[in-house]
Short mmCIF file of C-alpha atoms in Angstrom, two decimals:
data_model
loop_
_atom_site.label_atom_id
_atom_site.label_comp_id
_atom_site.label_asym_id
_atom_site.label_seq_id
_atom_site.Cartn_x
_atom_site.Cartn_y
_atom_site.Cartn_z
CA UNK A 1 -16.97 -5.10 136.46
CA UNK A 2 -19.95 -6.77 134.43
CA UNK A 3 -21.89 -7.17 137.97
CA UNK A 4 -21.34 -3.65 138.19
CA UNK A 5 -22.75 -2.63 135.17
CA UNK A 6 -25.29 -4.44 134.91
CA UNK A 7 -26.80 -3.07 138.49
CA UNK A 8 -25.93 0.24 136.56
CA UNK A 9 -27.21 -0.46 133.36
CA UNK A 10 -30.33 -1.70 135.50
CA UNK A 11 -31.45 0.88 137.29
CA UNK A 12 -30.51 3.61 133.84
CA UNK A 13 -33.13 1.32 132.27
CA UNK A 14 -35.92 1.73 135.10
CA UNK A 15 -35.36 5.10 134.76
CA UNK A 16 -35.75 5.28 131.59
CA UNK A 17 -38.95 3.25 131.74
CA UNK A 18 -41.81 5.16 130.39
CA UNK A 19 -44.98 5.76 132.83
CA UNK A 20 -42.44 6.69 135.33
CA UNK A 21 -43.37 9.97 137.40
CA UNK A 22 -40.37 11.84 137.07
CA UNK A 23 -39.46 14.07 135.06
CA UNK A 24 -35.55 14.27 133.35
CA UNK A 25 -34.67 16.92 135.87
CA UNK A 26 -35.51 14.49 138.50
CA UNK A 27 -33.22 11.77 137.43
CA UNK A 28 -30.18 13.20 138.80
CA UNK A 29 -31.34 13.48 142.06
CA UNK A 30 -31.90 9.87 142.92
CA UNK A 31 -29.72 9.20 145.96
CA UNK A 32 -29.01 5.35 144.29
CA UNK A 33 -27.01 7.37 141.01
CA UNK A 34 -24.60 7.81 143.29
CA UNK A 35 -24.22 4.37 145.51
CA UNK A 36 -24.14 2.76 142.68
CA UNK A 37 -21.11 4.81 141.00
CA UNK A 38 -20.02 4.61 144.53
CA UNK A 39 -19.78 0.56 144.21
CA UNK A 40 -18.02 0.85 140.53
CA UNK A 41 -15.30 2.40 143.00
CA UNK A 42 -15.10 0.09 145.87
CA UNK A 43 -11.52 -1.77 146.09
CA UNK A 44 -10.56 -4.87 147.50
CA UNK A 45 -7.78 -6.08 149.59
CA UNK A 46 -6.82 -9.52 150.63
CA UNK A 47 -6.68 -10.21 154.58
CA UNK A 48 -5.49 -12.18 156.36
CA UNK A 49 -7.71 -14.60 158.69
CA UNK A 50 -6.31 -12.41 162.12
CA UNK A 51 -6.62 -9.18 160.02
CA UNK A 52 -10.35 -10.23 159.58
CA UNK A 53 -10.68 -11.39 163.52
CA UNK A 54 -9.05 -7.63 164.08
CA UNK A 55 -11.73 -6.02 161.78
CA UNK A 56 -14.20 -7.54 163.83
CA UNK A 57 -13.31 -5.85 166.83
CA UNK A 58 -12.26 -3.27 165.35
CA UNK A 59 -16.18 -2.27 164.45
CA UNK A 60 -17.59 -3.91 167.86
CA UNK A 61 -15.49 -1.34 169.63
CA UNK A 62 -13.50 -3.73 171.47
CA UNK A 63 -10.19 -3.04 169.56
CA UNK A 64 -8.24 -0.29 168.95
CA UNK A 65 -8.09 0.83 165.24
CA UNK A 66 -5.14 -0.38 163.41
CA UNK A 67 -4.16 1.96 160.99
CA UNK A 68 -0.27 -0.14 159.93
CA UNK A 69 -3.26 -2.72 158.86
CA UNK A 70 -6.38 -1.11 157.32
CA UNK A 71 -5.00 2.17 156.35
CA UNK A 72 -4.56 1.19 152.82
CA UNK A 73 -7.95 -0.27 152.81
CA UNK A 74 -9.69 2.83 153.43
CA UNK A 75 -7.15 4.95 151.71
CA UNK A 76 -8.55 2.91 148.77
CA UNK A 77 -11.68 3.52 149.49
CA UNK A 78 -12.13 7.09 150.48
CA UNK A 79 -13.27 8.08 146.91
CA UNK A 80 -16.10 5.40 147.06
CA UNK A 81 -16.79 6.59 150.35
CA UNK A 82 -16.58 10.07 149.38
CA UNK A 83 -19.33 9.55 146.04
CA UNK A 84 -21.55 7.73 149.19
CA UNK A 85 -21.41 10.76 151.03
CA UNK A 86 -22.96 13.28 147.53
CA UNK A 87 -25.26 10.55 147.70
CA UNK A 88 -27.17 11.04 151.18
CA UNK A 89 -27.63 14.39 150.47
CA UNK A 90 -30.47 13.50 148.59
CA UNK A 91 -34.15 12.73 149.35
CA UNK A 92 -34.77 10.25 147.51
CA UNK A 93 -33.45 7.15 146.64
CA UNK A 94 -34.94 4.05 143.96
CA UNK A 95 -32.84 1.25 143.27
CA UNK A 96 -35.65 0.08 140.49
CA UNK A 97 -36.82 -2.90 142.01
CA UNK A 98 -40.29 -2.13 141.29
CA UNK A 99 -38.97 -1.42 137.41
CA UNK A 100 -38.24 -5.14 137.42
CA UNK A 101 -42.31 -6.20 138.48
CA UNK A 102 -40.36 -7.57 141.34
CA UNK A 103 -39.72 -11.16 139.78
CA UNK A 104 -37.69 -13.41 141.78
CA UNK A 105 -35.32 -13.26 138.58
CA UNK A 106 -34.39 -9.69 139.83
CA UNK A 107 -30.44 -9.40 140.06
CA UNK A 108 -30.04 -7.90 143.63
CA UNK A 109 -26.58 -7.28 143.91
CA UNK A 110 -26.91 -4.09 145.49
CA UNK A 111 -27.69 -5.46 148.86
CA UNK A 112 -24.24 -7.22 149.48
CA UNK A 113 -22.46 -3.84 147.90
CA UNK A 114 -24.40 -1.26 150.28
CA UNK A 115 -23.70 -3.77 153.69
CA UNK A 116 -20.14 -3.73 152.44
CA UNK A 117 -19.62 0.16 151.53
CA UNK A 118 -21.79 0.88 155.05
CA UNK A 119 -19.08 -1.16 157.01
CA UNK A 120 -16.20 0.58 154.99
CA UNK A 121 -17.96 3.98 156.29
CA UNK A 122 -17.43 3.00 159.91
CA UNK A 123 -13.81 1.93 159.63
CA UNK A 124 -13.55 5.25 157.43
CA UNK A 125 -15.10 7.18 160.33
CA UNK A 126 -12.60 5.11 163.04
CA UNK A 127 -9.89 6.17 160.79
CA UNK A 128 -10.27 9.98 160.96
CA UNK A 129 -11.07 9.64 164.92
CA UNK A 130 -7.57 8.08 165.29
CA UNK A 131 -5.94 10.96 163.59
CA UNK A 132 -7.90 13.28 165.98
CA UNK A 133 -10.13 14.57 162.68
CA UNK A 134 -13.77 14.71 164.44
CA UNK A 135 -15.25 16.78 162.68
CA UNK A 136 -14.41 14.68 159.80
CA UNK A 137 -15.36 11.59 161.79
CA UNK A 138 -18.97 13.01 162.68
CA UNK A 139 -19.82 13.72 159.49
CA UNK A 140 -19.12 10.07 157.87
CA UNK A 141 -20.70 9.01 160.86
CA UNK A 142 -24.04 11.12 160.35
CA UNK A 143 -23.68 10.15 156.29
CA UNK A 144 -23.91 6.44 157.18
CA UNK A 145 -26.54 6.95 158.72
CA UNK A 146 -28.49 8.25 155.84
CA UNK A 147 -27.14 5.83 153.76
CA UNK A 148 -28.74 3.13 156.06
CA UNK A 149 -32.10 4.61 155.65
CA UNK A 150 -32.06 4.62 151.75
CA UNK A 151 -30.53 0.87 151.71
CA UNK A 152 -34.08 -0.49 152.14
CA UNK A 153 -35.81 2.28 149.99
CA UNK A 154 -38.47 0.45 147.74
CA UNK A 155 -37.04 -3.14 148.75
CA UNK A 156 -37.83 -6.12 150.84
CA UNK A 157 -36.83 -7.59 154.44
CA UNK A 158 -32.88 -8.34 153.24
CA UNK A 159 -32.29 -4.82 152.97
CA UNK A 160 -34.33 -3.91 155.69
CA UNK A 161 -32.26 -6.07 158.12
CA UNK A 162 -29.10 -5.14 156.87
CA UNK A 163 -30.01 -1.45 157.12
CA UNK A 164 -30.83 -2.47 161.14
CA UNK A 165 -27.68 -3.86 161.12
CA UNK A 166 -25.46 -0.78 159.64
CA UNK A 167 -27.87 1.76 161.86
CA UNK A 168 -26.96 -0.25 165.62
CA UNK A 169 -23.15 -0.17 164.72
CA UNK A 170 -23.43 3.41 163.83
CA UNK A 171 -25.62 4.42 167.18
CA UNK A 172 -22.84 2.26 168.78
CA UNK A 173 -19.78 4.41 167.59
CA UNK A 174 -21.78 7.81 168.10
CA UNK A 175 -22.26 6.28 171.84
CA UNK A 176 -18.44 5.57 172.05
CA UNK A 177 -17.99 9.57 170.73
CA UNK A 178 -20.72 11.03 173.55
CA UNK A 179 -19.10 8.64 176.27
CA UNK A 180 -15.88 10.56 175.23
CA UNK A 181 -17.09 13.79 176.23
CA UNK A 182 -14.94 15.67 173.35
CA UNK A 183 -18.13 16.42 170.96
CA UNK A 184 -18.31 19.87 170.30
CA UNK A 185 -21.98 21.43 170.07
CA UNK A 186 -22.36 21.59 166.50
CA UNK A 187 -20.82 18.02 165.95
CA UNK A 188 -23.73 17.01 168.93
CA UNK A 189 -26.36 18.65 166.45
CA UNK A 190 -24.92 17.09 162.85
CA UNK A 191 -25.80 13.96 165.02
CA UNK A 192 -28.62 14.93 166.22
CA UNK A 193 -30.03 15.69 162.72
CA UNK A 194 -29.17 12.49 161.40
CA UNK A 195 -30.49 10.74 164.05
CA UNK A 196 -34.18 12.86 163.97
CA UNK A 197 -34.00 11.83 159.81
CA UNK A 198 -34.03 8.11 161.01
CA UNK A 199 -37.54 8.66 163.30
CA UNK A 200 -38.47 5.88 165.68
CA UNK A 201 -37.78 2.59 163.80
CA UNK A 202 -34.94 3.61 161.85
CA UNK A 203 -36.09 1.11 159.00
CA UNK A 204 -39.93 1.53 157.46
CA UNK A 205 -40.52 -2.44 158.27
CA UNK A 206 -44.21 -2.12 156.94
CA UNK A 207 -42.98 -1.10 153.91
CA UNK A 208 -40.46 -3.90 153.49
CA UNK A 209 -42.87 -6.52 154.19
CA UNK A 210 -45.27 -5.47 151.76
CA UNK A 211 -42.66 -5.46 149.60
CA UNK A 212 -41.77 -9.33 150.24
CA UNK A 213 -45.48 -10.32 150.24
CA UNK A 214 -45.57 -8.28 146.65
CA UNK A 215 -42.25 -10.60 145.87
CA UNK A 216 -43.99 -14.09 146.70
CA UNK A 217 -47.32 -13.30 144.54
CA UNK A 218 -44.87 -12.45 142.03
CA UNK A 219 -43.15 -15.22 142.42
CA UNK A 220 -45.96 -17.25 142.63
CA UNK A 221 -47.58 -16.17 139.22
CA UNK A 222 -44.06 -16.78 137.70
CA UNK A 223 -44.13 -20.48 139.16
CA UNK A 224 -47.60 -20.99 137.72
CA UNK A 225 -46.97 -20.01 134.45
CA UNK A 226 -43.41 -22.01 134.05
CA UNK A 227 -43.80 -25.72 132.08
CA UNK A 228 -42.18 -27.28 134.99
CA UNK A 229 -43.31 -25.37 138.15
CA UNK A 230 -41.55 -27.79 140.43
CA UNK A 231 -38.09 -27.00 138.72
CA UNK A 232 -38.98 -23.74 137.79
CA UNK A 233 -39.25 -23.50 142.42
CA UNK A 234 -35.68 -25.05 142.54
CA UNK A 235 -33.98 -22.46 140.02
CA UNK A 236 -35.75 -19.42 141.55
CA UNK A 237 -35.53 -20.44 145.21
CA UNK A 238 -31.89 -22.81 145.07
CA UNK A 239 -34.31 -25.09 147.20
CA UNK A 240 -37.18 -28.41 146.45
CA UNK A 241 -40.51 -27.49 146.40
CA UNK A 242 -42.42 -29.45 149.08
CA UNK A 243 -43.11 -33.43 147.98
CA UNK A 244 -46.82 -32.37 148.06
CA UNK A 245 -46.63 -29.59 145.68
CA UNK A 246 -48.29 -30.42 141.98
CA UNK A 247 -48.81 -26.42 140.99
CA UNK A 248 -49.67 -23.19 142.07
CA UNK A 249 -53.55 -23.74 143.12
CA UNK A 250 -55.70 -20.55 144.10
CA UNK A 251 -55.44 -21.55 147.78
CA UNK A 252 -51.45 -21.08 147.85
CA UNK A 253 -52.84 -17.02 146.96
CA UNK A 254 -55.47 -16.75 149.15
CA UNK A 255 -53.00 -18.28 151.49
CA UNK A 256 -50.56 -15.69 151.01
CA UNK A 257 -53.27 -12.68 151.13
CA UNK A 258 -54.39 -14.26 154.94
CA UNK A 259 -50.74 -14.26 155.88
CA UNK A 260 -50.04 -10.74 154.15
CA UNK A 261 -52.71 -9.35 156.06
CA UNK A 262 -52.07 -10.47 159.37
CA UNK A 263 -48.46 -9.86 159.07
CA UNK A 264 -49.38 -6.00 158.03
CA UNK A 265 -51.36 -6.18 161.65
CA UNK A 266 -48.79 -8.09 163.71
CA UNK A 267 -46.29 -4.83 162.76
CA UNK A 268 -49.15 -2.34 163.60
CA UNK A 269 -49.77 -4.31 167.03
CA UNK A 270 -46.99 -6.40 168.04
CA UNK A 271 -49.18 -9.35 167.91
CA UNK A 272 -47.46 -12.12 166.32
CA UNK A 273 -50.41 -14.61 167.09
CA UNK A 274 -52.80 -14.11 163.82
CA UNK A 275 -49.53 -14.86 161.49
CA UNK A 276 -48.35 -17.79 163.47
CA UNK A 277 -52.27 -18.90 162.59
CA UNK A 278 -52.09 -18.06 158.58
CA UNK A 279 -48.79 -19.96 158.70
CA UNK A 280 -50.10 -23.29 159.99
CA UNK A 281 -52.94 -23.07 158.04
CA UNK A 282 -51.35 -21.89 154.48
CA UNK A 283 -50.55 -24.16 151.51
CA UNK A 284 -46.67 -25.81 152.00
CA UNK A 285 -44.87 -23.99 149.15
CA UNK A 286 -46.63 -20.38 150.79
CA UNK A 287 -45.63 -21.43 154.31
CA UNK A 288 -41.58 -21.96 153.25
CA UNK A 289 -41.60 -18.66 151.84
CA UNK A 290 -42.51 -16.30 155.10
CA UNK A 291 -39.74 -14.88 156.80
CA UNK A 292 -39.96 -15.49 160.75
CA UNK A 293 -42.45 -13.04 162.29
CA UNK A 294 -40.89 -13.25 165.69
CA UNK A 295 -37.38 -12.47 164.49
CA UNK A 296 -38.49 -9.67 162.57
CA UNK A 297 -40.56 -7.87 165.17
CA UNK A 298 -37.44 -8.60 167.44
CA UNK A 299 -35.16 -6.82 165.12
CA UNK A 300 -37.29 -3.90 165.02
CA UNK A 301 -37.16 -3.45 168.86
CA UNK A 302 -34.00 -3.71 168.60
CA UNK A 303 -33.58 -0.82 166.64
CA UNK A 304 -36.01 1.28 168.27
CA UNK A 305 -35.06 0.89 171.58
CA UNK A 306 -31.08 1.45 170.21
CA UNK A 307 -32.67 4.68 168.53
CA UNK A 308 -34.46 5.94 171.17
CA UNK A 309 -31.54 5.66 173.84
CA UNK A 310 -29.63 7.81 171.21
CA UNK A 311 -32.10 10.79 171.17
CA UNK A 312 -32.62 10.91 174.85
CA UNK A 313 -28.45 11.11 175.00
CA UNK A 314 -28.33 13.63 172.20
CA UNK A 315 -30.76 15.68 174.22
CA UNK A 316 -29.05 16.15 177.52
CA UNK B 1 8.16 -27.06 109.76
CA UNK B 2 4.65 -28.54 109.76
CA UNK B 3 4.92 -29.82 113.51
CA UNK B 4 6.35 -26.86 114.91
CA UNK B 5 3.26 -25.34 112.87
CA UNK B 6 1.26 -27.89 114.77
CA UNK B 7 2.66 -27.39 117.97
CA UNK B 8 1.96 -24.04 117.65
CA UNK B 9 -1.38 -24.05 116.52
CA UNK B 10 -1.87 -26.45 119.41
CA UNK B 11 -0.17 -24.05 122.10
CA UNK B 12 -2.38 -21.51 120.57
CA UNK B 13 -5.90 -23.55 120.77
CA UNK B 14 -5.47 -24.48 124.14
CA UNK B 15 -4.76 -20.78 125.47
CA UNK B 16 -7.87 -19.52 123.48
CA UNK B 17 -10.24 -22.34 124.71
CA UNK B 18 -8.70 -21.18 128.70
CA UNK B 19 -8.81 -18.04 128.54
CA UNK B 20 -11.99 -17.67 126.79
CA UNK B 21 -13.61 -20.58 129.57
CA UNK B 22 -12.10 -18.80 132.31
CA UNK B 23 -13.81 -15.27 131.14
CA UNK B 24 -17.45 -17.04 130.78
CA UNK B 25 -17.08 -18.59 134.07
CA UNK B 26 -16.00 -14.94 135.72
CA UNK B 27 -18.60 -13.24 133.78
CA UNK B 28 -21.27 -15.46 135.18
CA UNK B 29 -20.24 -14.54 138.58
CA UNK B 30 -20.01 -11.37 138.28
CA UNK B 31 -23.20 -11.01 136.39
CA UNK B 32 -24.01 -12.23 140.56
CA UNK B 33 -26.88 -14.78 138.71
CA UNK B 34 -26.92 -16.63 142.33
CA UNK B 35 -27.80 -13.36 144.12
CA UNK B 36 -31.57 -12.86 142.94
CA UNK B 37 -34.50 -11.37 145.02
CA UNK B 38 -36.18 -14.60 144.81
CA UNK B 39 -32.94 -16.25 146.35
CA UNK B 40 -32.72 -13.69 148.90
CA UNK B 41 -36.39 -14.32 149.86
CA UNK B 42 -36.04 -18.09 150.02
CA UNK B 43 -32.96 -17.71 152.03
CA UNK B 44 -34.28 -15.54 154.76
CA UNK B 45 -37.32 -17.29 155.12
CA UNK B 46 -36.13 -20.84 155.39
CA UNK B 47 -33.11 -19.92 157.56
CA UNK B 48 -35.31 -18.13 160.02
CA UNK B 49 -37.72 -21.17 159.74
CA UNK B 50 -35.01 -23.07 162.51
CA UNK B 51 -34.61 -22.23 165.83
CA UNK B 52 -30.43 -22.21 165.72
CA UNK B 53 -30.44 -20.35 162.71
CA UNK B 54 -30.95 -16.51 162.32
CA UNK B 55 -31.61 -13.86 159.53
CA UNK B 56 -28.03 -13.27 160.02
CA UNK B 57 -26.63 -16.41 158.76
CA UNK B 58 -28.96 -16.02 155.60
CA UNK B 59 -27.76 -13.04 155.07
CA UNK B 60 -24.22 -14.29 155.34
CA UNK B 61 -24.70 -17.33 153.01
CA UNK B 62 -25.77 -15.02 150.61
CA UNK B 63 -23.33 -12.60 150.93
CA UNK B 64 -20.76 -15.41 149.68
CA UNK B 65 -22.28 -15.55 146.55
CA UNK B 66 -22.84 -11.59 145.91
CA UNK B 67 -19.04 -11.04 145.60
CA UNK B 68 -17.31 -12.37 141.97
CA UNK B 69 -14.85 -15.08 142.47
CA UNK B 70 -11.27 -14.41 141.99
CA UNK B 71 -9.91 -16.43 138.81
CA UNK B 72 -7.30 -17.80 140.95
CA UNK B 73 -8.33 -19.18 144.65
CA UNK B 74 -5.96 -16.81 147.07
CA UNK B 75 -4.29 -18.91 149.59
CA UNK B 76 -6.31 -20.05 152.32
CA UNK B 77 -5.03 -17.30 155.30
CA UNK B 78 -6.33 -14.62 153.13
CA UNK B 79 -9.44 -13.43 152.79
CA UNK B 80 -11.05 -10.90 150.15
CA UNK B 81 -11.45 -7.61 152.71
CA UNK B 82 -15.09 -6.38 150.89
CA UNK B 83 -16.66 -9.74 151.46
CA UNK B 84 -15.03 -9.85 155.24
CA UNK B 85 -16.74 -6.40 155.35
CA UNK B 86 -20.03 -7.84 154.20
CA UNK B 87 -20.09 -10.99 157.25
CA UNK B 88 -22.51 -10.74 160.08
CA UNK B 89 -20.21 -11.19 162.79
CA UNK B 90 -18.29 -7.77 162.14
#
């Protein structure tokens, strides 16, 4: 309750921050309002061990949904689920990250919450198929996926990836629903609209990254200006810092700003090379901080390619 | 009359001192103080650093410590059915 309201209380403060752009009527229409009431009303269950193996392939599609197990669960839910749905309806969505100066002190609570609620959308949306309620069905379907693509709105790679994550088990389930054959046109086109909102990458992964390469100078200035930097690394980061390190020097920045810069490329060209290069050649506490290029270019074929399959079926 | 006062008092002390430990010890948690955007960064980037590991597993880690512990630890079979949501592997 106090981890909810403090995400609450969090992003009411941003808000309320003055400099901000918007205007009063504005604040209502942040998409985040409503995830984040929509978390105050998540529920939890206990399962068992086989319940959770069940659940598993349940959402991979390779078991039937169980509603004697996980009705309750959803039943639960539904009004969480429901608040979720007001909240896609919206443009926009700011969790106030950026309200925070993006300090690695920032509670981010929200990320955990939004892979949960995502998941609890699928089973929601396997629950209403079961009962033979599609048109209920498509529309949770299409409203998860515009949840997805607020869940990294103004944040780094975590939420990026889990977005990825939430958007391929999604495209998976609406590929389950075309292979059945039963869509009618107009649920087709609620489908088809979500789908067009996404793009061609789903996730904005330039965005995210410049968001995480905003994080580490941020976290490096807060390292720099702690008394003890090295345990000041160990609180912020739950890890050492590297035996070598004896402060935050000027060449850990410029280190950063090289890697930065060719990571902003590698996403515009696929060309993973000039990072790899920044990495070997950064400072030590700059190079533990850089999320794998490789994986994260990966991820966003992944996506793309799941993405683009979709339209082409959507079009037939 | 004085040690049943005692007693008491002493039954009394002990329950405070619990109860009030047990709520500062939830209230950390759920204030999710291990869950912080420089922990989240950290993670990611040093489990991706192996070759065996993934951003998934980071993501998972982390995902252990989002979620408020229960005051009581639930019997091993079970399993808390948001933070089951929340794993990778579903």
């Amino acid at each position: 309750m106090i981890a909810h309201f403090s995400i609450f209380s969090l992003l009411m403060l941003g808000l309320a921050m003055p400099g901000r752009a918007q205007s009063p009527a504005d604040l209502g229409n942040n998409a985040a309002l409503q995830y984040l009431s929509a978390f105050l009303q998540l529920e939890d269950a206990n399962l068992q061990d086989a319940d959770v193996k069940e659940l598993s392939g349940i959402i991979a599609g390779t078991a039937p949904y169980d509603e004697g197990k996980f009705g309750q669960l959803v039943e639960k839910n539904t009004l969480a689920i429901e608040t979720m749905i007001v909240g896609t309806r919206y443009e926009s969505c700011d969790w106030g990250l950026a309200q925070r100066g993006l300090g690695p002190e920032t509670p981010v609570t929200y990320f955990w919450r939004s892979r949960a609620l995502g998941r609890l959308d699928l089973l929601y949306v396997l629950r209403a198929l079961s009962k033979g309620e599609q048109d209920q069905a498509v529309r949770a379907l299409a409203a998860g996926m515009r949840f997805a693509r607020h869940v990294p709105s103004g944040g780094p790679l975590v939420p990026a990836l889990i977005a990825k994550s939430l958007l391929q088990q999604q495209l998976s389930i609406a590929n389950r629903l075309l292979d059945s054959g039963k869509l009618t046109a107009s649920q087709k086109d609620t489908l088809k609209s979500a789908v067009a909102m996404l793009g061609n990458e789903g996730v904005d992964w330039g965005a995210a990254v410049h968001i995480e390469m905003r994080g580490l100078k941020v976290g490096l200035d807060e390292v720099r200006a702690a008394r003890d930097q090295r345990q000041y690394v160990k609180e912020m980061t739950g890890e050492e810092a590297p035996t070598n390190f004896h402060g935050v020097s000027p060449e850990d920045y410029s280190s950063l700003e090289r890697i930065a810069a060719a990571y902003a490329g590698a996403l515009k060209d696929g060309n993973a090379v000039p990072v790899h290069h920044a990495i070997e050649n950064a400072t030590a506490l700059v190079r533990i901080e850089i999320p794998n290029v490789d994986r994260v270019l990966a991820a966003r074929q992944d996506l793309r390619q799941a993405l683009e399959e979709m339209r082409k079926r959507l079009e037939r | 009359m004085a040690a049943v006062l005692v007693i008491v008092l002493s039954g009394a002390l002990v329950w405070y001192t619990r109860d009030h430990a047990e709520l500062a010890a939830r209230s950390s948690d759920e204030t999710g103080r291990g869950v912080t955007l420089g922990r989240a960064e950290a993670a990611l980037a040093q489990d991706s650093a192996f070759q065996n590991s993934s951003f998934d597993d980071a993501l998972d880690r982390l995902d252990r410590a989002a979620w408020p512990q229960p005051k009581s630890k639930p019997a091993e079979h079970f399993q808390s059915a948001l933070q089951a949501l929340g794993k990778e592997e579903l």
